[in-house]
PDB file of C-alpha atoms in Angstrom:
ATOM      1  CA  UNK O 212      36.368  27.000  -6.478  1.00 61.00           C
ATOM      2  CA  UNK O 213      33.185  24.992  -7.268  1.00 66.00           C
ATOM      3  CA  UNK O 214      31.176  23.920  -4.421  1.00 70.00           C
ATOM      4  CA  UNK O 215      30.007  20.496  -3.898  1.00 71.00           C
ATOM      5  CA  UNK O 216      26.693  19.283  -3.845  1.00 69.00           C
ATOM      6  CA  UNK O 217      25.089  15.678  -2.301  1.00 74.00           C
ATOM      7  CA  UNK O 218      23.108  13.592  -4.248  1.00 74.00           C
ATOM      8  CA  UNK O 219      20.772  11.649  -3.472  1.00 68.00           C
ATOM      9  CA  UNK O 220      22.742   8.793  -4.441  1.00 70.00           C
ATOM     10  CA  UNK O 221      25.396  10.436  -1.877  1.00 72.00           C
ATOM     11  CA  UNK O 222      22.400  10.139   0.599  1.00 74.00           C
ATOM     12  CA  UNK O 223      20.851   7.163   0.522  1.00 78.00           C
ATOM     13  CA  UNK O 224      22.569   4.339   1.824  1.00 83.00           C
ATOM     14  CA  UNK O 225      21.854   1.561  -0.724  1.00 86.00           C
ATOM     15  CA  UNK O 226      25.116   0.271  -2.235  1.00 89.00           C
ATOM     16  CA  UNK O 227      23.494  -2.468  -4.680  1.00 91.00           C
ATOM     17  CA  UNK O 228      20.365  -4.666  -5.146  1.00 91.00           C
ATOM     18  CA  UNK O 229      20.776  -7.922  -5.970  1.00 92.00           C
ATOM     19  CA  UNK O 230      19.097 -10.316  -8.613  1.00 91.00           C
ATOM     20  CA  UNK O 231      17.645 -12.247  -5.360  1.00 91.00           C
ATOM     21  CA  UNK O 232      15.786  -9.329  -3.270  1.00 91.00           C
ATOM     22  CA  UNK O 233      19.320  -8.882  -1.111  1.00 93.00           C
ATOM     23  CA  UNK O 234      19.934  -5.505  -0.767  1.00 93.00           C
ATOM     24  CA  UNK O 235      23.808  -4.954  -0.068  1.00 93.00           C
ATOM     25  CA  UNK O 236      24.197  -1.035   2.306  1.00 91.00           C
ATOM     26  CA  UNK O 237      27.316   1.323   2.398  1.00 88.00           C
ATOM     27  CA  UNK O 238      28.085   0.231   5.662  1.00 88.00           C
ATOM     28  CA  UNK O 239      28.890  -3.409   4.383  1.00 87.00           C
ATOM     29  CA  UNK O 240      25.586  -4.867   5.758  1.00 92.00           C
ATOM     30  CA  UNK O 241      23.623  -7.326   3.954  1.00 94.00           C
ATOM     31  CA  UNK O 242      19.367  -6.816   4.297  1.00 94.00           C
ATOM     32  CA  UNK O 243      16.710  -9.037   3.514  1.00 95.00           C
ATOM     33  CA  UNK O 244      13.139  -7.373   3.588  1.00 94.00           C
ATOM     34  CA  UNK O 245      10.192  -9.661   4.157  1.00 94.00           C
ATOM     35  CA  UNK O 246       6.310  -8.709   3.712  1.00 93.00           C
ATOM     36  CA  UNK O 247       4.033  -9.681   6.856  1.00 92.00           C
ATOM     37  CA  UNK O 248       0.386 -10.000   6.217  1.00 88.00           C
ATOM     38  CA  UNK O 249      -1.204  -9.650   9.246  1.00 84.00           C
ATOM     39  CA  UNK O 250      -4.237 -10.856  11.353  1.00 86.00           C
ATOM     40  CA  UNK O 251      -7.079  -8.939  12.417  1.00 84.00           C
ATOM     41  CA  UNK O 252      -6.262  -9.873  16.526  1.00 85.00           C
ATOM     42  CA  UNK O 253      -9.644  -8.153  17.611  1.00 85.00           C
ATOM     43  CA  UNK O 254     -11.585 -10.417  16.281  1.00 87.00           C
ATOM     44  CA  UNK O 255     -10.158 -13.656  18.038  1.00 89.00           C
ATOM     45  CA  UNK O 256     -11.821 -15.643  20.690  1.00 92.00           C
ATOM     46  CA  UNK O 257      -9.622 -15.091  24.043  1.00 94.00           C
ATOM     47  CA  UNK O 258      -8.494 -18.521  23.669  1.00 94.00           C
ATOM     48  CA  UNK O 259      -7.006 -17.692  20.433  1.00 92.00           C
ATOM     49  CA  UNK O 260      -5.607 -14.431  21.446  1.00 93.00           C
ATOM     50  CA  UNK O 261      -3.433 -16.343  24.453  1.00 94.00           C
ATOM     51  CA  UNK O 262      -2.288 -18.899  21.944  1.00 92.00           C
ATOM     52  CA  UNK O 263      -1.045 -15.605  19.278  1.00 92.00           C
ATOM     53  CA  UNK O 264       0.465 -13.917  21.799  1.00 93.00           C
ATOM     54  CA  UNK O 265       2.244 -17.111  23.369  1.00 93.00           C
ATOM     55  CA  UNK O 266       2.910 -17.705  19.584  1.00 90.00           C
ATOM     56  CA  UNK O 267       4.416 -13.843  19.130  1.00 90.00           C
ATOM     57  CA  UNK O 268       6.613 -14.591  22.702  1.00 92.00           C
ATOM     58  CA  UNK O 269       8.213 -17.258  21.192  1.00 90.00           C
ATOM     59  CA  UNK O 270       8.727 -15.562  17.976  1.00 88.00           C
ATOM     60  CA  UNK O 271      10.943 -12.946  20.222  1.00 88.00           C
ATOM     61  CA  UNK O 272      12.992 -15.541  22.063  1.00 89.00           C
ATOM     62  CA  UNK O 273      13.829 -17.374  19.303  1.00 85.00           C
ATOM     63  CA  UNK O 274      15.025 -14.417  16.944  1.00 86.00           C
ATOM     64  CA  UNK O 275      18.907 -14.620  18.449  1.00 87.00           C
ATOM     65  CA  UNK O 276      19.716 -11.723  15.950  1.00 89.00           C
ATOM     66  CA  UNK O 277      18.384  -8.344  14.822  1.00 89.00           C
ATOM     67  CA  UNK O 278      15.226  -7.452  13.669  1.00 91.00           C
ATOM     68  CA  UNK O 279      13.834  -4.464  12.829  1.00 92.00           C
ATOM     69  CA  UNK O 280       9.608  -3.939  12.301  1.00 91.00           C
ATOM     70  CA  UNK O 281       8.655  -1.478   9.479  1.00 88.00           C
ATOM     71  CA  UNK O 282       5.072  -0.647   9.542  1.00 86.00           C
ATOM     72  CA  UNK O 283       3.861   1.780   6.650  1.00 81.00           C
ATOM     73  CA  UNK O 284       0.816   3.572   6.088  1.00 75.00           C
ATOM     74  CA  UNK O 285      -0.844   4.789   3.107  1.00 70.00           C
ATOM     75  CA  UNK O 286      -4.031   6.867   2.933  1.00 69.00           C
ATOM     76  CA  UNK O 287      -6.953   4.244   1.474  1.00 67.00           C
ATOM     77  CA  UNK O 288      -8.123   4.971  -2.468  1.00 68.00           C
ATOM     78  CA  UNK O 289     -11.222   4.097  -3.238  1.00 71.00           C
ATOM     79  CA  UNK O 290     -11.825   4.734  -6.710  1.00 74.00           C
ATOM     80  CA  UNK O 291     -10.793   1.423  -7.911  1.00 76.00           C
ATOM     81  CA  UNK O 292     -13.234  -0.135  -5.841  1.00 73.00           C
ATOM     82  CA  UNK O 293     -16.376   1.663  -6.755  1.00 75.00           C
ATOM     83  CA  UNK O 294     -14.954   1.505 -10.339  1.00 79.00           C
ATOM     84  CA  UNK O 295     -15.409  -2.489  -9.884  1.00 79.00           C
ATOM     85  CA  UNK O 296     -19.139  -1.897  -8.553  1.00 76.00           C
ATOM     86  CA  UNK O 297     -20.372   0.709 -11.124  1.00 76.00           C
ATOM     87  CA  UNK O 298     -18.779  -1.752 -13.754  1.00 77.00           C
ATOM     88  CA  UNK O 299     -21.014  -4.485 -12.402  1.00 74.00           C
ATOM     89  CA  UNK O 300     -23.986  -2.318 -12.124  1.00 73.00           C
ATOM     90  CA  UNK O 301     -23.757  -1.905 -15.564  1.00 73.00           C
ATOM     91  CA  UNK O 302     -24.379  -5.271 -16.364  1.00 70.00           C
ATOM     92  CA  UNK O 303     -27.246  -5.424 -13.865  1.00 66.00           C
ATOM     93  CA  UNK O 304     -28.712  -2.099 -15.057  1.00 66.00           C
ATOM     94  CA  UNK O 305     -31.385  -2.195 -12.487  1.00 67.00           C
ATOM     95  CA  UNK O 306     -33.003   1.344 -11.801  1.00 66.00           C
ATOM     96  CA  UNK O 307     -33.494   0.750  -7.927  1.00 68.00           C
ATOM     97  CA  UNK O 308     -30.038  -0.825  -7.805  1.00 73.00           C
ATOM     98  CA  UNK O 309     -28.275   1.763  -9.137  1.00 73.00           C
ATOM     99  CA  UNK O 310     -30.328   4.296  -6.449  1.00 74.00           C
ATOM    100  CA  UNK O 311     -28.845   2.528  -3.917  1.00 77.00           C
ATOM    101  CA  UNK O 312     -25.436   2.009  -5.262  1.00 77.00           C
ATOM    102  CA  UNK O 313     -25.589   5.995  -5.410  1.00 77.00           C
ATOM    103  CA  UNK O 314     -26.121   6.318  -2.135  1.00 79.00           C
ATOM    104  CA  UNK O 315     -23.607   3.732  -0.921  1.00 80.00           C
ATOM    105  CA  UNK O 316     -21.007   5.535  -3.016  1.00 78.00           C
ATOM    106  CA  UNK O 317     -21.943   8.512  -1.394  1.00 80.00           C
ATOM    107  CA  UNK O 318     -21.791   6.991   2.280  1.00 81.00           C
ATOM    108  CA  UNK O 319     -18.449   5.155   1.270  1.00 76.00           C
ATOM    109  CA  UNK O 320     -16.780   8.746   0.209  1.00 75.00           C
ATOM    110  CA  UNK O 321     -18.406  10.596   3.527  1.00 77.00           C
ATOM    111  CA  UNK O 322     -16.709   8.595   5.669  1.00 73.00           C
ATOM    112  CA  UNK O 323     -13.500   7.581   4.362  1.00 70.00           C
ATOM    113  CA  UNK O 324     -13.091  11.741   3.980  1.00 69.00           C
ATOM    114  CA  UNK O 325     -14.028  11.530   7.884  1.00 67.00           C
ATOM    115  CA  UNK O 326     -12.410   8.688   8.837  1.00 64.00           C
ATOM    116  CA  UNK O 327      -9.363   9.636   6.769  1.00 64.00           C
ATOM    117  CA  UNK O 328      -8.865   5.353   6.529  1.00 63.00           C
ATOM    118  CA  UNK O 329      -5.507   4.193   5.657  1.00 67.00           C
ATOM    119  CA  UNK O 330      -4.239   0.502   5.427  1.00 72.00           C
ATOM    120  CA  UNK O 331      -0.763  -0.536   6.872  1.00 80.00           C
ATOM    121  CA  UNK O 332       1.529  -2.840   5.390  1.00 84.00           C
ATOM    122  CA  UNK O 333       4.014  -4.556   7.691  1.00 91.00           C
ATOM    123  CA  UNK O 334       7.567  -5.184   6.838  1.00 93.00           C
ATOM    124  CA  UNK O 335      10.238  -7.308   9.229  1.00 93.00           C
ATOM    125  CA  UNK O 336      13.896  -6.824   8.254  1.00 93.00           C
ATOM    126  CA  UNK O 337      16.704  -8.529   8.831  1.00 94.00           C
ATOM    127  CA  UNK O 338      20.311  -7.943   8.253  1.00 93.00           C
ATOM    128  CA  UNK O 339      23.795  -9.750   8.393  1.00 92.00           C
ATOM    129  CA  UNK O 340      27.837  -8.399   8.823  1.00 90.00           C
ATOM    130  CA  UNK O 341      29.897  -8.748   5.726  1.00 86.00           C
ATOM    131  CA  UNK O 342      32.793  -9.973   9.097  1.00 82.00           C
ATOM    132  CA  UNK O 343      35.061 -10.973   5.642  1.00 81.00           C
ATOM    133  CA  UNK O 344      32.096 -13.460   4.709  1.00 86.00           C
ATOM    134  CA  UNK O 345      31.469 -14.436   1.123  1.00 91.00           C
ATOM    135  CA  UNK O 346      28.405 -13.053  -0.634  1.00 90.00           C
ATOM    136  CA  UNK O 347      27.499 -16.538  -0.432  1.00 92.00           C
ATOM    137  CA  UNK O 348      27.757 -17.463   3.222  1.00 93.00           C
ATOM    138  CA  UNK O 349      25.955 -14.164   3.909  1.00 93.00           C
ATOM    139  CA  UNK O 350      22.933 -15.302   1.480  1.00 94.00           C
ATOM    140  CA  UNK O 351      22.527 -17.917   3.497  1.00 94.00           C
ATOM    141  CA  UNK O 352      22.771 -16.672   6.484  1.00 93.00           C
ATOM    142  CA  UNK O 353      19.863 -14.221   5.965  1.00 94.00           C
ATOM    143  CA  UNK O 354      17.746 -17.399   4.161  1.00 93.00           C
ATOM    144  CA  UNK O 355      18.370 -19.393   7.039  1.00 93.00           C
ATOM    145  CA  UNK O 356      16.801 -16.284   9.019  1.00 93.00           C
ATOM    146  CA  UNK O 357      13.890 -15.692   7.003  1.00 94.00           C
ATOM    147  CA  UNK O 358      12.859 -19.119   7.540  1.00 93.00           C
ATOM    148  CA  UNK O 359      13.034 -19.086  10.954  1.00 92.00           C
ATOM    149  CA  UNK O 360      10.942 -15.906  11.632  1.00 92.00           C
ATOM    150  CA  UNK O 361       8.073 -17.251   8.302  1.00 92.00           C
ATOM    151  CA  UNK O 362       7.678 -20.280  10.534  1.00 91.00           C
ATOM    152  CA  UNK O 363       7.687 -18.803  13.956  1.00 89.00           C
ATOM    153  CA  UNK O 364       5.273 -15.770  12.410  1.00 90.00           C
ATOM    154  CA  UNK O 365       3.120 -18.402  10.497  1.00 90.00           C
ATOM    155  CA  UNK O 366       2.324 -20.179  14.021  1.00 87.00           C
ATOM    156  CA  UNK O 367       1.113 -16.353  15.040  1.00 87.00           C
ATOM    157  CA  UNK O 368      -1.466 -17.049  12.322  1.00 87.00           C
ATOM    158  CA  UNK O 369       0.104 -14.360  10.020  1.00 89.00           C
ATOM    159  CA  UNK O 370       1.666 -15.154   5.971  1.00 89.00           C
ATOM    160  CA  UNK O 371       5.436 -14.204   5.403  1.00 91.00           C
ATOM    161  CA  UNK O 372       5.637 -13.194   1.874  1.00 92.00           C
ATOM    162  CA  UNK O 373       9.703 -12.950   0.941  1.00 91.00           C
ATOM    163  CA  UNK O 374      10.477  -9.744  -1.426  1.00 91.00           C
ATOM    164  CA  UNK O 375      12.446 -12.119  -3.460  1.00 89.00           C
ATOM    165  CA  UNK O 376      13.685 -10.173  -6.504  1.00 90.00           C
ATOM    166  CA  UNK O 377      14.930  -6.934  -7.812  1.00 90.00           C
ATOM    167  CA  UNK O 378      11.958  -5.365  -8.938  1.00 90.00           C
ATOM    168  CA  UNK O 379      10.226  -5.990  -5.762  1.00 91.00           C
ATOM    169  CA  UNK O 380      12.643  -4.395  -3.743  1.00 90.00           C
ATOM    170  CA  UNK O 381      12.935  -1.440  -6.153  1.00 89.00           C
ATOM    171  CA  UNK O 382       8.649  -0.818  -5.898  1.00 87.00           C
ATOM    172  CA  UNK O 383       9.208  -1.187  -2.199  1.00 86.00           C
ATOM    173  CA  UNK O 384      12.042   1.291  -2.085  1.00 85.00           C
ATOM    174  CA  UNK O 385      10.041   3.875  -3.985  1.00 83.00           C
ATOM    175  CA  UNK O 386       6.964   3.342  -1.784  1.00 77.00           C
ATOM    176  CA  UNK O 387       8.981   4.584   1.080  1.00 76.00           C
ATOM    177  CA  UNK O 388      11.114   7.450  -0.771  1.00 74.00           C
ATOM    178  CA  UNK O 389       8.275   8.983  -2.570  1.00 73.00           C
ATOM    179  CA  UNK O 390       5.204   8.200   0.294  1.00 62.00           C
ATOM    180  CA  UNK O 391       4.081  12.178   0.331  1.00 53.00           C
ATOM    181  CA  UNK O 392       2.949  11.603  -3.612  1.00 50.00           C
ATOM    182  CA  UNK O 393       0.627   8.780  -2.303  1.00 47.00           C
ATOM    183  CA  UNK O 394      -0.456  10.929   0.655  1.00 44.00           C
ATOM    184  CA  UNK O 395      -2.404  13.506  -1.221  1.00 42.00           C
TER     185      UNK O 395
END
């Protein structure tokens, strides 16, 4: 008698992606995934920090459905950076330029070894009950919420980019599946 293995396919719970960013789950619920690009809040006046977070409490009250806040972290590179200033060194090709570009690439390395800096992207997503909907109804369902939460996030001073397509939601998905290949 043969045993049975799971896949991965078996595992994860992704049913289909659609042409629009939609991703459609196992469980018959319907996901849209939305980008945030956030603010740096420690470097507001106080003034402005009331006015965010009055901005943010709103933000809660008026979300009458479920949301749920991915935040995802991913060790800093900085190769292509440096890359970009040697390149432009080049073109200078000043001798005490490049001294002190040497350094600064030293200093740069040092401390992100130290530091061990990562950046953090922020991801808000929202999902909908097939409830013996159409595909349609339900795409507009989770529109109509993704417009509510860009405009209620924009007034928090942050930009609500939609993952709008198949691709996108694809290089997002990997991201998250294969994160310990970007960790080394």
């Amino acid at each position: 008698m043969k045993e049975k293995f799971e896949t991965t396919q078996d595992w994860i719970l992704i049913d289909k992606i659609f042409d629009n960013g939609i991703v459609k789950l196992k469980n018959s619920k319907f996901v849209k995934i939305m980008k945030v690009s956030p603010i740096n809040f420690s470097l507001k006046s106080n003034l402005e920090k009331d006015a965010i977070l009055n901005s943010y409490k709103i933000f809660l009250k008026t979300c009458n459905f479920n949301i749920q806040i991915l935040i995802q972290s991913s060790k800093e590179n900085l190769d292509k950076n440096i890359q970009i200033i040697k390149n432009n060194l080049e073109i200078e090709n000043k001798k005490n330029l490049n001294e002190i570009a040497d350094d600064y690439f030293e200093f740069i390395q040092k401390f992100n070894s130290i530091k061990n800096s990562s950046s953090k992207n922020f991801y808000i997503i929202i999902s909908e009950d097939e409830k013996n909907q159409n595909e349609n109804n339900i795409f507009q369902n989770l529109n109509e919420k993704y417009f509510k939460i860009k405009e209620c996030i924009f007034r928090c001073g942050n930009i609500v980019q939609e993952i709008s397509s198949k691709s996108e939601v694809k290089e997002l998905f990997n991201l998250f599946f294969n994160s310990r290949i970007f960790l080394n």
